[in-house]
PDB file of C-alpha atoms in Angstrom:
ATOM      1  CA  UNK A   1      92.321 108.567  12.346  1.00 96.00           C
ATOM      2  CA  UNK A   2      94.611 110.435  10.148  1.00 97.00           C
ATOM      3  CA  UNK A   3      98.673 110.479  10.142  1.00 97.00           C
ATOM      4  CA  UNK A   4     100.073 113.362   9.062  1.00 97.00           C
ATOM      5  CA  UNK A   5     104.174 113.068   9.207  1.00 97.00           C
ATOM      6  CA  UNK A   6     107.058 110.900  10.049  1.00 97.00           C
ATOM      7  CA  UNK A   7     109.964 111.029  11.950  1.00 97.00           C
ATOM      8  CA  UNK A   8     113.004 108.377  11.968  1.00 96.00           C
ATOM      9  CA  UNK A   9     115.429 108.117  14.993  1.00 96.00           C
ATOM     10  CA  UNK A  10     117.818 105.112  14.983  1.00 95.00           C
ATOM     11  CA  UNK A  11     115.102 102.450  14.839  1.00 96.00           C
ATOM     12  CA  UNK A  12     111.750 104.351  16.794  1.00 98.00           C
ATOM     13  CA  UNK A  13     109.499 105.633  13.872  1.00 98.00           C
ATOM     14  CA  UNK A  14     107.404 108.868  15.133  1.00 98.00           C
ATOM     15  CA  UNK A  15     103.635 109.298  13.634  1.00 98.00           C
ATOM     16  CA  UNK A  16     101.841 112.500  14.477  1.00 98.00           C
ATOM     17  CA  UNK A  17      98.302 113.153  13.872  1.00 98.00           C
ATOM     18  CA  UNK A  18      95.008 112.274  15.289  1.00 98.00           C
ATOM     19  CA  UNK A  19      91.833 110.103  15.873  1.00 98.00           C
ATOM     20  CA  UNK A  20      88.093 110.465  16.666  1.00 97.00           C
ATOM     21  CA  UNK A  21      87.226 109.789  20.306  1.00 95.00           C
ATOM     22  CA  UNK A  22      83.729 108.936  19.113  1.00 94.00           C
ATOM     23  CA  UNK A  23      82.803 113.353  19.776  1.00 94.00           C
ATOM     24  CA  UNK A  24      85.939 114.688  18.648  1.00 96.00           C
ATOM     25  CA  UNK A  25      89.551 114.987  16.970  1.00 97.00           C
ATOM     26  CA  UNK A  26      92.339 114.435  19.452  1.00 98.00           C
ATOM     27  CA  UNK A  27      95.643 115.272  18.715  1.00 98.00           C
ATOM     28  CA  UNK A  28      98.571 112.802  19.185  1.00 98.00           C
ATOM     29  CA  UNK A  29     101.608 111.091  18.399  1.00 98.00           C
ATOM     30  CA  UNK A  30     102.921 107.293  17.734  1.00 98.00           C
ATOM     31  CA  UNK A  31     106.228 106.100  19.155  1.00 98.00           C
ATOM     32  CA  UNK A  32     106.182 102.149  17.535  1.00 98.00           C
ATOM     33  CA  UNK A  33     102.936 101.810  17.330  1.00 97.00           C
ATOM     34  CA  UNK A  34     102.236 103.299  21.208  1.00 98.00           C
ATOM     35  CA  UNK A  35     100.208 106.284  21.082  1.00 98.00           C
ATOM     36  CA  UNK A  36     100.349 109.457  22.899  1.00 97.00           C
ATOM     37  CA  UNK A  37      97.986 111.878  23.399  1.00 97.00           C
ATOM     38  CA  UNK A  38      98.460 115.864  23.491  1.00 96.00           C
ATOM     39  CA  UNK A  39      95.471 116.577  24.796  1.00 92.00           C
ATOM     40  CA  UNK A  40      91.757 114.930  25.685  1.00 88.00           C
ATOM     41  CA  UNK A  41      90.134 117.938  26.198  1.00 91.00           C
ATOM     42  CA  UNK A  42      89.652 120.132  23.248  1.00 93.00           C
ATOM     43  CA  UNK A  43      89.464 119.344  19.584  1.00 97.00           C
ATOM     44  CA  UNK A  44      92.669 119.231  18.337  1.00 97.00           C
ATOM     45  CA  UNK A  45      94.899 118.182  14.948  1.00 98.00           C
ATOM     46  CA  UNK A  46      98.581 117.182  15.140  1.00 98.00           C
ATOM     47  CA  UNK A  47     100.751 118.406  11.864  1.00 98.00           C
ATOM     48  CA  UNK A  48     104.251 117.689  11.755  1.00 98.00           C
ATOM     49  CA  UNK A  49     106.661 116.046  14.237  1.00 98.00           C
ATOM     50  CA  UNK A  50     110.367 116.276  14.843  1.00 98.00           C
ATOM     51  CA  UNK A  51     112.948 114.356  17.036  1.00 98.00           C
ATOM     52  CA  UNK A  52     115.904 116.078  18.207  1.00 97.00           C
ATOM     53  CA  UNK A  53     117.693 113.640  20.589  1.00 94.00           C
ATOM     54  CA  UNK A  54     115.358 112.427  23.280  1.00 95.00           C
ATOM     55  CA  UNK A  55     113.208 115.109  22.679  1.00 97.00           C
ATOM     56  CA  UNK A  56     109.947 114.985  20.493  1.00 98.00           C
ATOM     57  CA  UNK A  57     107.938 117.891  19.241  1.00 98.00           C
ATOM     58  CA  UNK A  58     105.020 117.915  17.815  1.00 98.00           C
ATOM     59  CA  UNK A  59     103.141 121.324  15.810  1.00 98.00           C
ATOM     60  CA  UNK A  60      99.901 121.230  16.685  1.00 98.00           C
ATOM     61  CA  UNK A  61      96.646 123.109  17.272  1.00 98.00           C
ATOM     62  CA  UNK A  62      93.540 122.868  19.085  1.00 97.00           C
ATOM     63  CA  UNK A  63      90.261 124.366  19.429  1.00 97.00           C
ATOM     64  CA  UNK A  64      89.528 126.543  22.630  1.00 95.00           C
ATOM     65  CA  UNK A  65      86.267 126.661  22.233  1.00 94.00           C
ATOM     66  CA  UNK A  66      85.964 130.098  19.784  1.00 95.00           C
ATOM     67  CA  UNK A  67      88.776 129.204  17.470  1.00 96.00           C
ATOM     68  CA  UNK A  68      91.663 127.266  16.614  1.00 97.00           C
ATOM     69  CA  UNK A  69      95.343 128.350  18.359  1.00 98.00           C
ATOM     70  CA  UNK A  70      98.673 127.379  17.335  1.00 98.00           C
ATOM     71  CA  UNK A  71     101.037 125.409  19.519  1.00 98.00           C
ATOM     72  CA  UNK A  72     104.197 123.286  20.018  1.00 98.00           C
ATOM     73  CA  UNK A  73     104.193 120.494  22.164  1.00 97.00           C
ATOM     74  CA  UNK A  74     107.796 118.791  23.728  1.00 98.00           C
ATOM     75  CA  UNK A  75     107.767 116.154  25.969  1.00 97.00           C
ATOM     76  CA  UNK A  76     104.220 117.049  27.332  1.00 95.00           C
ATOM     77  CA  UNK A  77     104.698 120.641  27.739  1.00 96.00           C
ATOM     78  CA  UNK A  78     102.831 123.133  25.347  1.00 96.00           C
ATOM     79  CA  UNK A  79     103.918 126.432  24.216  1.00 97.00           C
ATOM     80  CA  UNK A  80     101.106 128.086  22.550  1.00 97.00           C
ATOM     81  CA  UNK A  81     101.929 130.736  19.721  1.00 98.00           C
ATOM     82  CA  UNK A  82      98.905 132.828  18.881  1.00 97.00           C
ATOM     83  CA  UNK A  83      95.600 134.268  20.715  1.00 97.00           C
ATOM     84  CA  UNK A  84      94.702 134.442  17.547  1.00 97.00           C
ATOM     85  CA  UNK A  85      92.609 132.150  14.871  1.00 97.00           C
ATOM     86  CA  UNK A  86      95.765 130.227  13.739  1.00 98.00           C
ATOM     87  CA  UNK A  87      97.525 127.116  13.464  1.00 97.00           C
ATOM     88  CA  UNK A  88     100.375 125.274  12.938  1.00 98.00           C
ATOM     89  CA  UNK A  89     101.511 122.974  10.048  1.00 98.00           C
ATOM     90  CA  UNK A  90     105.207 122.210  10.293  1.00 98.00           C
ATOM     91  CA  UNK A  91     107.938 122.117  12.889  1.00 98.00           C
ATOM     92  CA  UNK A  92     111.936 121.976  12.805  1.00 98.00           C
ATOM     93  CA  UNK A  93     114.446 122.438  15.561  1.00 98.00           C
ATOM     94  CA  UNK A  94     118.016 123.183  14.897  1.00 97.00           C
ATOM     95  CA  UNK A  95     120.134 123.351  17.969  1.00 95.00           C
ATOM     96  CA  UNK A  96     118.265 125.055  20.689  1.00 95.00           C
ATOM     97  CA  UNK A  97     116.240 127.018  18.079  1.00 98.00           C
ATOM     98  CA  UNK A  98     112.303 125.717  17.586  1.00 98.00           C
ATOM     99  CA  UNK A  99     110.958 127.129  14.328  1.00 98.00           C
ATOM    100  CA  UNK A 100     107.085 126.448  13.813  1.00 98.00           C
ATOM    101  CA  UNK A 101     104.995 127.191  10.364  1.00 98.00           C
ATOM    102  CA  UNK A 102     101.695 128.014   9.765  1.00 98.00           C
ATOM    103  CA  UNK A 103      99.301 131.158   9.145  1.00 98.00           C
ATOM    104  CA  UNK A 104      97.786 133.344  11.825  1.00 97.00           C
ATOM    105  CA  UNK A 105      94.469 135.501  11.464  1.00 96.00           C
ATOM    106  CA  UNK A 106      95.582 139.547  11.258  1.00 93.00           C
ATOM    107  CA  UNK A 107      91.500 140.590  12.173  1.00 92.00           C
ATOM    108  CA  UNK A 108      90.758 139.984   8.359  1.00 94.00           C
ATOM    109  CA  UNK A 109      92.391 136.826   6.713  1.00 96.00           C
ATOM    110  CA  UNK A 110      95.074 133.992   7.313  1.00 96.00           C
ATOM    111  CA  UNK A 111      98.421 135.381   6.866  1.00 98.00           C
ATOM    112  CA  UNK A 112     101.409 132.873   6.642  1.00 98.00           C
ATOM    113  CA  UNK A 113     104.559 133.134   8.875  1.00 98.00           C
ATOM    114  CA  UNK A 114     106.637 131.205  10.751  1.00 98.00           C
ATOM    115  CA  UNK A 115     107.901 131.260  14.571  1.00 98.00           C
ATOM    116  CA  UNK A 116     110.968 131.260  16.078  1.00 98.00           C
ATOM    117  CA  UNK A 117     111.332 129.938  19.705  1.00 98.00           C
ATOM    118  CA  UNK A 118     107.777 131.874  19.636  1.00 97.00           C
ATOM    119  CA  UNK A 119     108.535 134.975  17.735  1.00 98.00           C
ATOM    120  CA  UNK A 120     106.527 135.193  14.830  1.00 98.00           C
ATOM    121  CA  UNK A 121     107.470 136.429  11.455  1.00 98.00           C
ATOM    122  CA  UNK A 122     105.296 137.235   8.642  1.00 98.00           C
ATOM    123  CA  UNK A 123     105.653 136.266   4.993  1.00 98.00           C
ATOM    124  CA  UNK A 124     103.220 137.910   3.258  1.00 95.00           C
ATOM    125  CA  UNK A 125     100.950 140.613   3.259  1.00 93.00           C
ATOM    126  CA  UNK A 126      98.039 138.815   1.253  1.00 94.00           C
ATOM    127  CA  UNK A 127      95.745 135.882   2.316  1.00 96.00           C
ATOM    128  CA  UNK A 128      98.301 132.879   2.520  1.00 97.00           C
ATOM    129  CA  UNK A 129      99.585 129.736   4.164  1.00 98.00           C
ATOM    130  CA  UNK A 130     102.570 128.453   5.405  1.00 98.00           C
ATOM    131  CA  UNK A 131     102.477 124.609   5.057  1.00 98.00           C
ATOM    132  CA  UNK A 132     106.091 123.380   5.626  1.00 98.00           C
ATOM    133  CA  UNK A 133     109.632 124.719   6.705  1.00 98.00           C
ATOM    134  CA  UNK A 134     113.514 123.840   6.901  1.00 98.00           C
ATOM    135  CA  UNK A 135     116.502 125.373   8.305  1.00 98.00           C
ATOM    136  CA  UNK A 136     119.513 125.190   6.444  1.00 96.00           C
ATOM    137  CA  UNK A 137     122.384 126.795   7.969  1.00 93.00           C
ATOM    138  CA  UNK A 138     121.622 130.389   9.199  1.00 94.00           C
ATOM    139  CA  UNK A 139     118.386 130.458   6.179  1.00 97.00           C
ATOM    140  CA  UNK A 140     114.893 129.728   6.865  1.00 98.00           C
ATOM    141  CA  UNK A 141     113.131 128.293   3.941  1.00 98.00           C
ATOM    142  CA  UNK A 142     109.480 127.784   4.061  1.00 98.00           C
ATOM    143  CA  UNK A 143     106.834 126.970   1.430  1.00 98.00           C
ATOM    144  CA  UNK A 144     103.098 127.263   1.480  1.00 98.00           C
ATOM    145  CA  UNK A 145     101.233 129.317  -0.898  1.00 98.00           C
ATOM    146  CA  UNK A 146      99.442 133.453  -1.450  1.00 98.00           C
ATOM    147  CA  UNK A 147      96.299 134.275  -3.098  1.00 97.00           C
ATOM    148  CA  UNK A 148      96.015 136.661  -6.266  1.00 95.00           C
ATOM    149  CA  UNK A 149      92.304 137.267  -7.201  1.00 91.00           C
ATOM    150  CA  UNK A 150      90.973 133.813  -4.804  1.00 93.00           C
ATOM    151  CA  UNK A 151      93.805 131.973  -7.101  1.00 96.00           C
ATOM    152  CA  UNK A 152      96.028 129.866  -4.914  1.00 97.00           C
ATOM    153  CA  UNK A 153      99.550 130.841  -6.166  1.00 98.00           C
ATOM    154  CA  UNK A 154     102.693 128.402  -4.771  1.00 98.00           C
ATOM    155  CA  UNK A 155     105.745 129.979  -3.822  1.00 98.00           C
ATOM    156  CA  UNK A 156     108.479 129.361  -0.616  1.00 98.00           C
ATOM    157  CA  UNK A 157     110.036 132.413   0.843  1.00 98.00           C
ATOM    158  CA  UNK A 158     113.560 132.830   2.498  1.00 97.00           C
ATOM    159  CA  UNK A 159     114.087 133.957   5.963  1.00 97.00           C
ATOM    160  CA  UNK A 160     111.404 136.988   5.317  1.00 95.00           C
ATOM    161  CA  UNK A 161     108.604 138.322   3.176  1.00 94.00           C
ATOM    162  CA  UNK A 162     111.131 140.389   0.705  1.00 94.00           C
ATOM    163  CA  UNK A 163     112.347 136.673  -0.501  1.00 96.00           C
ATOM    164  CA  UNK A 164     109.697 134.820  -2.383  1.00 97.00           C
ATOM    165  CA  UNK A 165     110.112 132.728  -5.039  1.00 98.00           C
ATOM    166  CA  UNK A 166     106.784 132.334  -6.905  1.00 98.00           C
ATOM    167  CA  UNK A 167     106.949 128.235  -8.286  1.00 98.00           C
ATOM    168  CA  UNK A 168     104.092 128.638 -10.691  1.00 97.00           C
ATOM    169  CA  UNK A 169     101.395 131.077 -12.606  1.00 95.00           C
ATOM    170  CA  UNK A 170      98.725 128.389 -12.392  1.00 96.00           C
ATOM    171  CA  UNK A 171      96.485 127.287  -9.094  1.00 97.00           C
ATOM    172  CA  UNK A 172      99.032 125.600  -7.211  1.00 98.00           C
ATOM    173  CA  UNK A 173      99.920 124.628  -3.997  1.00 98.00           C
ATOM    174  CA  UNK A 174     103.579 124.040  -2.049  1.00 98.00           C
ATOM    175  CA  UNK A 175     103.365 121.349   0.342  1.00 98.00           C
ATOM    176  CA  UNK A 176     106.681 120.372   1.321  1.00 98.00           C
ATOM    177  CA  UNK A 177     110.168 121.734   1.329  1.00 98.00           C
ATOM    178  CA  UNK A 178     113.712 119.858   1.560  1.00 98.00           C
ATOM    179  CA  UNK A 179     117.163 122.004   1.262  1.00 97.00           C
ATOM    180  CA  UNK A 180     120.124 119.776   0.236  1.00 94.00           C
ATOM    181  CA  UNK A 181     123.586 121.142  -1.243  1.00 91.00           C
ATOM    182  CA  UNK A 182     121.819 124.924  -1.383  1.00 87.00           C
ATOM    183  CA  UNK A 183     119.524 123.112  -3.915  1.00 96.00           C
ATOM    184  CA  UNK A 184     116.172 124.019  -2.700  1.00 98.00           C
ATOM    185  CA  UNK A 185     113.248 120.966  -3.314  1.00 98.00           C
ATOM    186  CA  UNK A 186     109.889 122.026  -3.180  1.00 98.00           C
ATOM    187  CA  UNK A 187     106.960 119.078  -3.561  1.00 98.00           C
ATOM    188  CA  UNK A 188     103.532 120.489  -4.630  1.00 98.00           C
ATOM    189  CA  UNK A 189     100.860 120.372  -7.057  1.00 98.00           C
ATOM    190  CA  UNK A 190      99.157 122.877  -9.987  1.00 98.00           C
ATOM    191  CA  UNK A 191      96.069 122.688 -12.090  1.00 97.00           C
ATOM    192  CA  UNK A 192      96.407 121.890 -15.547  1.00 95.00           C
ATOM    193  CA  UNK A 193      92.676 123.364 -16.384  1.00 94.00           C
ATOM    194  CA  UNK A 194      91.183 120.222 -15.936  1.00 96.00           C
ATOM    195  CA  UNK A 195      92.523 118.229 -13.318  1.00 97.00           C
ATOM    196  CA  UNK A 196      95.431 118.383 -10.227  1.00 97.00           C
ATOM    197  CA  UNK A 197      99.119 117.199 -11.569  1.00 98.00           C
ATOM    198  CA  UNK A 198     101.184 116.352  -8.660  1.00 98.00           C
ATOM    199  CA  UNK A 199     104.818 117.538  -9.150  1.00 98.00           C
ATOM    200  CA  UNK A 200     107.806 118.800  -7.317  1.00 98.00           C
ATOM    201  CA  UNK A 201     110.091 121.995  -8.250  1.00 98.00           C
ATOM    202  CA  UNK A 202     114.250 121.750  -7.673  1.00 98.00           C
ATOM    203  CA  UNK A 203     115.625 125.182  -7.976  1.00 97.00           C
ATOM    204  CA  UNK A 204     111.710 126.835  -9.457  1.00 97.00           C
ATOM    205  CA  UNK A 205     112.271 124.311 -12.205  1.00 97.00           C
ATOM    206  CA  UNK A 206     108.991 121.742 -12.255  1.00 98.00           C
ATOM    207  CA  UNK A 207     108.989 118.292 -12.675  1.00 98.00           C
ATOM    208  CA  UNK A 208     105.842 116.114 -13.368  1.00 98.00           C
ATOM    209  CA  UNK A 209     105.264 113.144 -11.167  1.00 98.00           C
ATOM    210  CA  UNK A 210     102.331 111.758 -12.909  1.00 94.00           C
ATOM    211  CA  UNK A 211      99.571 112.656 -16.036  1.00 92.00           C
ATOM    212  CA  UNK A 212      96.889 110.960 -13.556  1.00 95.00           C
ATOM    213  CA  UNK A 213      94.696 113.884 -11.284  1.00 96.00           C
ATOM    214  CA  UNK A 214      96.877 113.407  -7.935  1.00 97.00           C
ATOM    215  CA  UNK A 215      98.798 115.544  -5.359  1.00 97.00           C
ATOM    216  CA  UNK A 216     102.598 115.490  -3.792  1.00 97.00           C
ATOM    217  CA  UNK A 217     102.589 116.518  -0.012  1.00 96.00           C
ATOM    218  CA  UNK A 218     105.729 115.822   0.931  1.00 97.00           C
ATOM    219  CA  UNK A 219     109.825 115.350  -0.428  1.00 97.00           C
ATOM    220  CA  UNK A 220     112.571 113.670   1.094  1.00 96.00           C
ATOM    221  CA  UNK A 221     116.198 113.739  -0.577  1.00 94.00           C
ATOM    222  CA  UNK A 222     118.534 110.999   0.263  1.00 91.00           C
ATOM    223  CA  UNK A 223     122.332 111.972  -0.716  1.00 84.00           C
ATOM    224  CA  UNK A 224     123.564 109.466  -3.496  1.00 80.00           C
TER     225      UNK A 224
END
Protein backbone atom coordinates (compact mmCIF):
# COMPACT_ATOMS: atom_id res chain seq x y z
CA UNK A 1 0.00 0.00 0.00
CA UNK A 2 1.10 3.49 -0.45
CA UNK A 3 -0.32 6.85 1.33
CA UNK A 4 -0.04 9.67 -0.52
CA UNK A 5 -1.59 12.87 1.57
CA UNK A 6 -3.20 13.98 4.71
CA UNK A 7 -6.00 15.77 5.73
CA UNK A 8 -6.85 17.08 9.45
CA UNK A 9 -10.50 17.91 10.50
CA UNK A 10 -11.07 18.53 14.25
CA UNK A 11 -9.77 15.15 15.42
CA UNK A 12 -10.58 12.56 12.05
CA UNK A 13 -7.17 12.30 10.16
CA UNK A 14 -7.89 11.58 6.23
CA UNK A 15 -5.21 9.20 4.30
CA UNK A 16 -5.64 8.86 0.57
CA UNK A 17 -3.90 6.45 -1.54
CA UNK A 18 -4.00 2.85 -2.35
CA UNK A 19 -3.25 -0.94 -1.89
CA UNK A 20 -2.72 -4.14 -3.96
CA UNK A 21 -5.75 -6.42 -4.06
CA UNK A 22 -3.35 -9.27 -4.76
CA UNK A 23 -4.01 -8.28 -9.17
CA UNK A 24 -4.17 -4.71 -8.85
CA UNK A 25 -3.89 -1.02 -7.36
CA UNK A 26 -7.13 0.17 -5.83
CA UNK A 27 -7.67 3.52 -5.04
CA UNK A 28 -8.92 4.66 -1.57
CA UNK A 29 -9.10 6.67 1.38
CA UNK A 30 -8.62 6.28 5.40
CA UNK A 31 -11.00 7.98 7.82
CA UNK A 32 -9.14 6.73 11.46
CA UNK A 33 -7.79 3.98 10.33
CA UNK A 34 -11.29 2.72 8.35
CA UNK A 35 -10.72 2.43 4.80
CA UNK A 36 -12.73 3.33 1.88
CA UNK A 37 -12.57 2.30 -1.38
CA UNK A 38 -13.16 4.44 -4.72
CA UNK A 39 -13.39 1.85 -6.81
CA UNK A 40 -12.79 -2.26 -7.08
CA UNK A 41 -12.95 -2.43 -10.53
CA UNK A 42 -10.21 -0.82 -12.44
CA UNK A 43 -6.66 -0.05 -11.50
CA UNK A 44 -6.61 2.98 -9.86
CA UNK A 45 -4.14 5.52 -7.63
CA UNK A 46 -5.52 8.04 -5.11
CA UNK A 47 -3.32 11.52 -4.95
CA UNK A 48 -4.38 14.12 -2.73
CA UNK A 49 -7.40 14.50 -0.41
CA UNK A 50 -9.28 17.44 0.99
CA UNK A 51 -12.06 17.95 3.66
CA UNK A 52 -14.33 20.74 3.35
CA UNK A 53 -16.98 20.29 6.11
CA UNK A 54 -18.57 16.89 5.91
CA UNK A 55 -17.48 16.53 2.62
CA UNK A 56 -14.30 14.55 1.46
CA UNK A 57 -12.67 14.63 -1.92
CA UNK A 58 -10.32 12.74 -3.12
CA UNK A 59 -8.08 13.42 -6.82
CA UNK A 60 -7.76 10.40 -8.26
CA UNK A 61 -7.33 8.36 -11.44
CA UNK A 62 -7.92 5.06 -12.77
CA UNK A 63 -7.22 2.91 -15.60
CA UNK A 64 -10.13 2.17 -18.15
CA UNK A 65 -8.63 -0.33 -19.68
CA UNK A 66 -6.53 1.82 -22.66
CA UNK A 67 -5.28 4.54 -20.40
CA UNK A 68 -5.32 6.35 -17.31
CA UNK A 69 -8.33 9.25 -16.78
CA UNK A 70 -8.45 11.92 -14.34
CA UNK A 71 -11.15 12.22 -11.72
CA UNK A 72 -12.54 13.70 -8.46
CA UNK A 73 -14.31 11.70 -6.16
CA UNK A 74 -16.88 13.36 -3.17
CA UNK A 75 -18.74 11.37 -1.03
CA UNK A 76 -18.85 8.38 -3.54
CA UNK A 77 -19.70 10.24 -6.55
CA UNK A 78 -17.03 10.65 -9.40
CA UNK A 79 -16.63 13.42 -11.75
CA UNK A 80 -14.23 12.42 -14.34
CA UNK A 81 -12.10 15.27 -16.08
CA UNK A 82 -10.43 14.01 -19.22
CA UNK A 83 -11.11 11.30 -22.14
CA UNK A 84 -7.86 11.74 -22.42
CA UNK A 85 -4.44 9.92 -21.08
CA UNK A 86 -4.32 12.05 -17.86
CA UNK A 87 -4.42 12.20 -14.28
CA UNK A 88 -4.77 13.91 -11.32
CA UNK A 89 -2.27 14.82 -8.51
CA UNK A 90 -3.73 17.44 -6.20
CA UNK A 91 -7.10 18.74 -5.12
CA UNK A 92 -8.40 22.00 -3.20
CA UNK A 93 -11.89 23.31 -2.73
CA UNK A 94 -12.58 26.82 -1.74
CA UNK A 95 -16.20 27.57 -1.21
CA UNK A 96 -18.23 25.84 -3.80
CA UNK A 97 -15.25 25.96 -6.23
CA UNK A 98 -13.31 22.31 -6.79
CA UNK A 99 -9.91 22.97 -8.36
CA UNK A 100 -8.02 19.65 -9.44
CA UNK A 101 -4.14 19.47 -10.74
CA UNK A 102 -2.50 17.33 -12.89
CA UNK A 103 -1.35 16.98 -16.71
CA UNK A 104 -3.50 15.78 -19.57
CA UNK A 105 -2.19 14.14 -22.94
CA UNK A 106 -2.72 16.94 -26.02
CA UNK A 107 -2.24 13.73 -28.86
CA UNK A 108 1.63 14.17 -28.32
CA UNK A 109 2.86 14.68 -24.63
CA UNK A 110 1.60 15.41 -20.96
CA UNK A 111 0.73 18.94 -20.66
CA UNK A 112 0.11 20.36 -17.07
CA UNK A 113 -3.09 22.29 -16.09
CA UNK A 114 -5.41 22.48 -13.61
CA UNK A 115 -9.42 22.22 -13.43
CA UNK A 116 -11.90 24.22 -12.19
CA UNK A 117 -15.30 22.66 -11.16
CA UNK A 118 -14.16 20.63 -14.47
CA UNK A 119 -12.91 23.30 -16.73
CA UNK A 120 -9.51 22.76 -17.56
CA UNK A 121 -6.79 25.26 -17.95
CA UNK A 122 -3.48 24.81 -19.39
CA UNK A 123 -0.12 25.95 -18.05
CA UNK A 124 2.22 25.28 -20.45
CA UNK A 125 2.78 24.62 -23.87
CA UNK A 126 5.82 22.12 -23.40
CA UNK A 127 5.87 18.55 -21.91
CA UNK A 128 5.04 19.23 -18.11
CA UNK A 129 3.32 18.31 -14.88
CA UNK A 130 1.23 19.76 -12.51
CA UNK A 131 1.91 18.09 -9.10
CA UNK A 132 0.22 20.31 -6.44
CA UNK A 133 -2.13 23.45 -6.14
CA UNK A 134 -3.60 26.19 -3.64
CA UNK A 135 -6.08 28.85 -3.79
CA UNK A 136 -5.38 31.89 -2.12
CA UNK A 137 -7.94 34.44 -2.40
CA UNK A 138 -9.12 35.00 -6.05
CA UNK A 139 -5.18 33.42 -7.29
CA UNK A 140 -4.54 29.97 -8.26
CA UNK A 141 -1.08 28.90 -7.52
CA UNK A 142 0.13 25.62 -8.71
CA UNK A 143 3.58 23.99 -8.94
CA UNK A 144 4.81 21.03 -10.87
CA UNK A 145 7.51 21.24 -13.33
CA UNK A 146 8.30 21.81 -17.76
CA UNK A 147 10.87 20.17 -19.76
CA UNK A 148 13.72 22.11 -21.73
CA UNK A 149 15.84 19.65 -23.85
CA UNK A 150 14.36 16.17 -21.58
CA UNK A 151 15.67 18.48 -18.47
CA UNK A 152 13.03 18.60 -15.80
CA UNK A 153 12.89 22.38 -14.98
CA UNK A 154 10.69 23.39 -11.52
CA UNK A 155 8.61 26.27 -11.65
CA UNK A 156 4.71 27.13 -10.15
CA UNK A 157 2.55 29.27 -12.30
CA UNK A 158 -0.26 31.79 -11.24
CA UNK A 159 -3.77 31.52 -12.31
CA UNK A 160 -2.49 30.89 -16.15
CA UNK A 161 0.38 29.93 -18.40
CA UNK A 162 1.63 33.80 -18.90
CA UNK A 163 2.64 33.55 -14.94
CA UNK A 164 5.48 31.20 -14.31
CA UNK A 165 7.99 31.53 -12.03
CA UNK A 166 10.93 29.26 -13.01
CA UNK A 167 12.50 28.04 -9.17
CA UNK A 168 15.71 26.70 -10.59
CA UNK A 169 18.23 26.24 -13.80
CA UNK A 170 19.19 22.77 -12.62
CA UNK A 171 16.99 19.28 -12.93
CA UNK A 172 14.48 19.97 -10.45
CA UNK A 173 11.25 19.14 -9.47
CA UNK A 174 8.21 21.21 -7.48
CA UNK A 175 6.28 19.00 -5.39
CA UNK A 176 4.29 20.95 -3.12
CA UNK A 177 2.95 24.43 -2.78
CA UNK A 178 1.65 26.43 0.46
CA UNK A 179 0.55 30.34 0.12
CA UNK A 180 0.66 32.13 3.51
CA UNK A 181 0.71 36.11 3.97
CA UNK A 182 1.14 36.40 -0.17
CA UNK A 183 4.46 34.58 0.64
CA UNK A 184 4.42 31.80 -1.77
CA UNK A 185 6.27 28.24 -0.31
CA UNK A 186 7.23 25.90 -2.77
CA UNK A 187 8.85 22.30 -1.42
CA UNK A 188 10.93 20.48 -4.12
CA UNK A 189 14.14 19.08 -5.00
CA UNK A 190 17.26 19.82 -7.73
CA UNK A 191 20.31 17.92 -8.76
CA UNK A 192 23.49 19.05 -7.60
CA UNK A 193 25.45 16.92 -10.51
CA UNK A 194 25.82 14.13 -8.42
CA UNK A 195 23.07 13.43 -6.27
CA UNK A 196 19.16 14.82 -5.38
CA UNK A 197 19.22 17.79 -2.56
CA UNK A 198 15.86 18.10 -1.13
CA UNK A 199 14.95 21.80 -0.52
CA UNK A 200 12.09 24.18 -0.47
CA UNK A 201 11.89 27.82 -2.21
CA UNK A 202 9.92 30.93 -0.18
CA UNK A 203 9.44 33.71 -2.60
CA UNK A 204 12.05 31.74 -5.69
CA UNK A 205 14.63 32.03 -2.95
CA UNK A 206 16.04 28.20 -2.13
CA UNK A 207 16.72 26.79 0.98
CA UNK A 208 18.65 23.47 1.57
CA UNK A 209 17.04 20.90 3.77
CA UNK A 210 19.81 18.47 3.84
CA UNK A 211 23.62 17.69 2.08
CA UNK A 212 22.38 13.85 2.17
CA UNK A 213 20.78 12.57 -1.61
CA UNK A 214 16.93 12.98 -0.50
CA UNK A 215 13.68 14.62 -1.77
CA UNK A 216 10.89 17.18 -0.16
CA UNK A 217 7.28 16.32 -1.41
CA UNK A 218 5.37 18.27 0.53
CA UNK A 219 5.24 21.90 2.90
CA UNK A 220 3.00 22.88 5.50
CA UNK A 221 3.29 26.48 7.20
CA UNK A 222 1.92 26.88 10.61
CA UNK A 223 1.43 30.79 11.53
CA UNK A 224 3.80 31.65 14.55
Amino acid sequence: SHASSIFVSGSDVYVAGYYYNNSKYIACYWKNGVKTDLTTTQESHASSIFVSGTDVYVAWYYNDGSKYLACYWKNGTNTQLSTQPSSASSIFVSGSDVYVAGSNNDGTKGIACYWKNGIKTDLSADNSFASSIYVYGSNVYVAGYYYIDSKPIACYWKNNATEKTDLSKDESYANSIFVFAFDVYVAGYYNDGSKDISCYWRNGKRTNLSIDNSRANSIFIVPQ
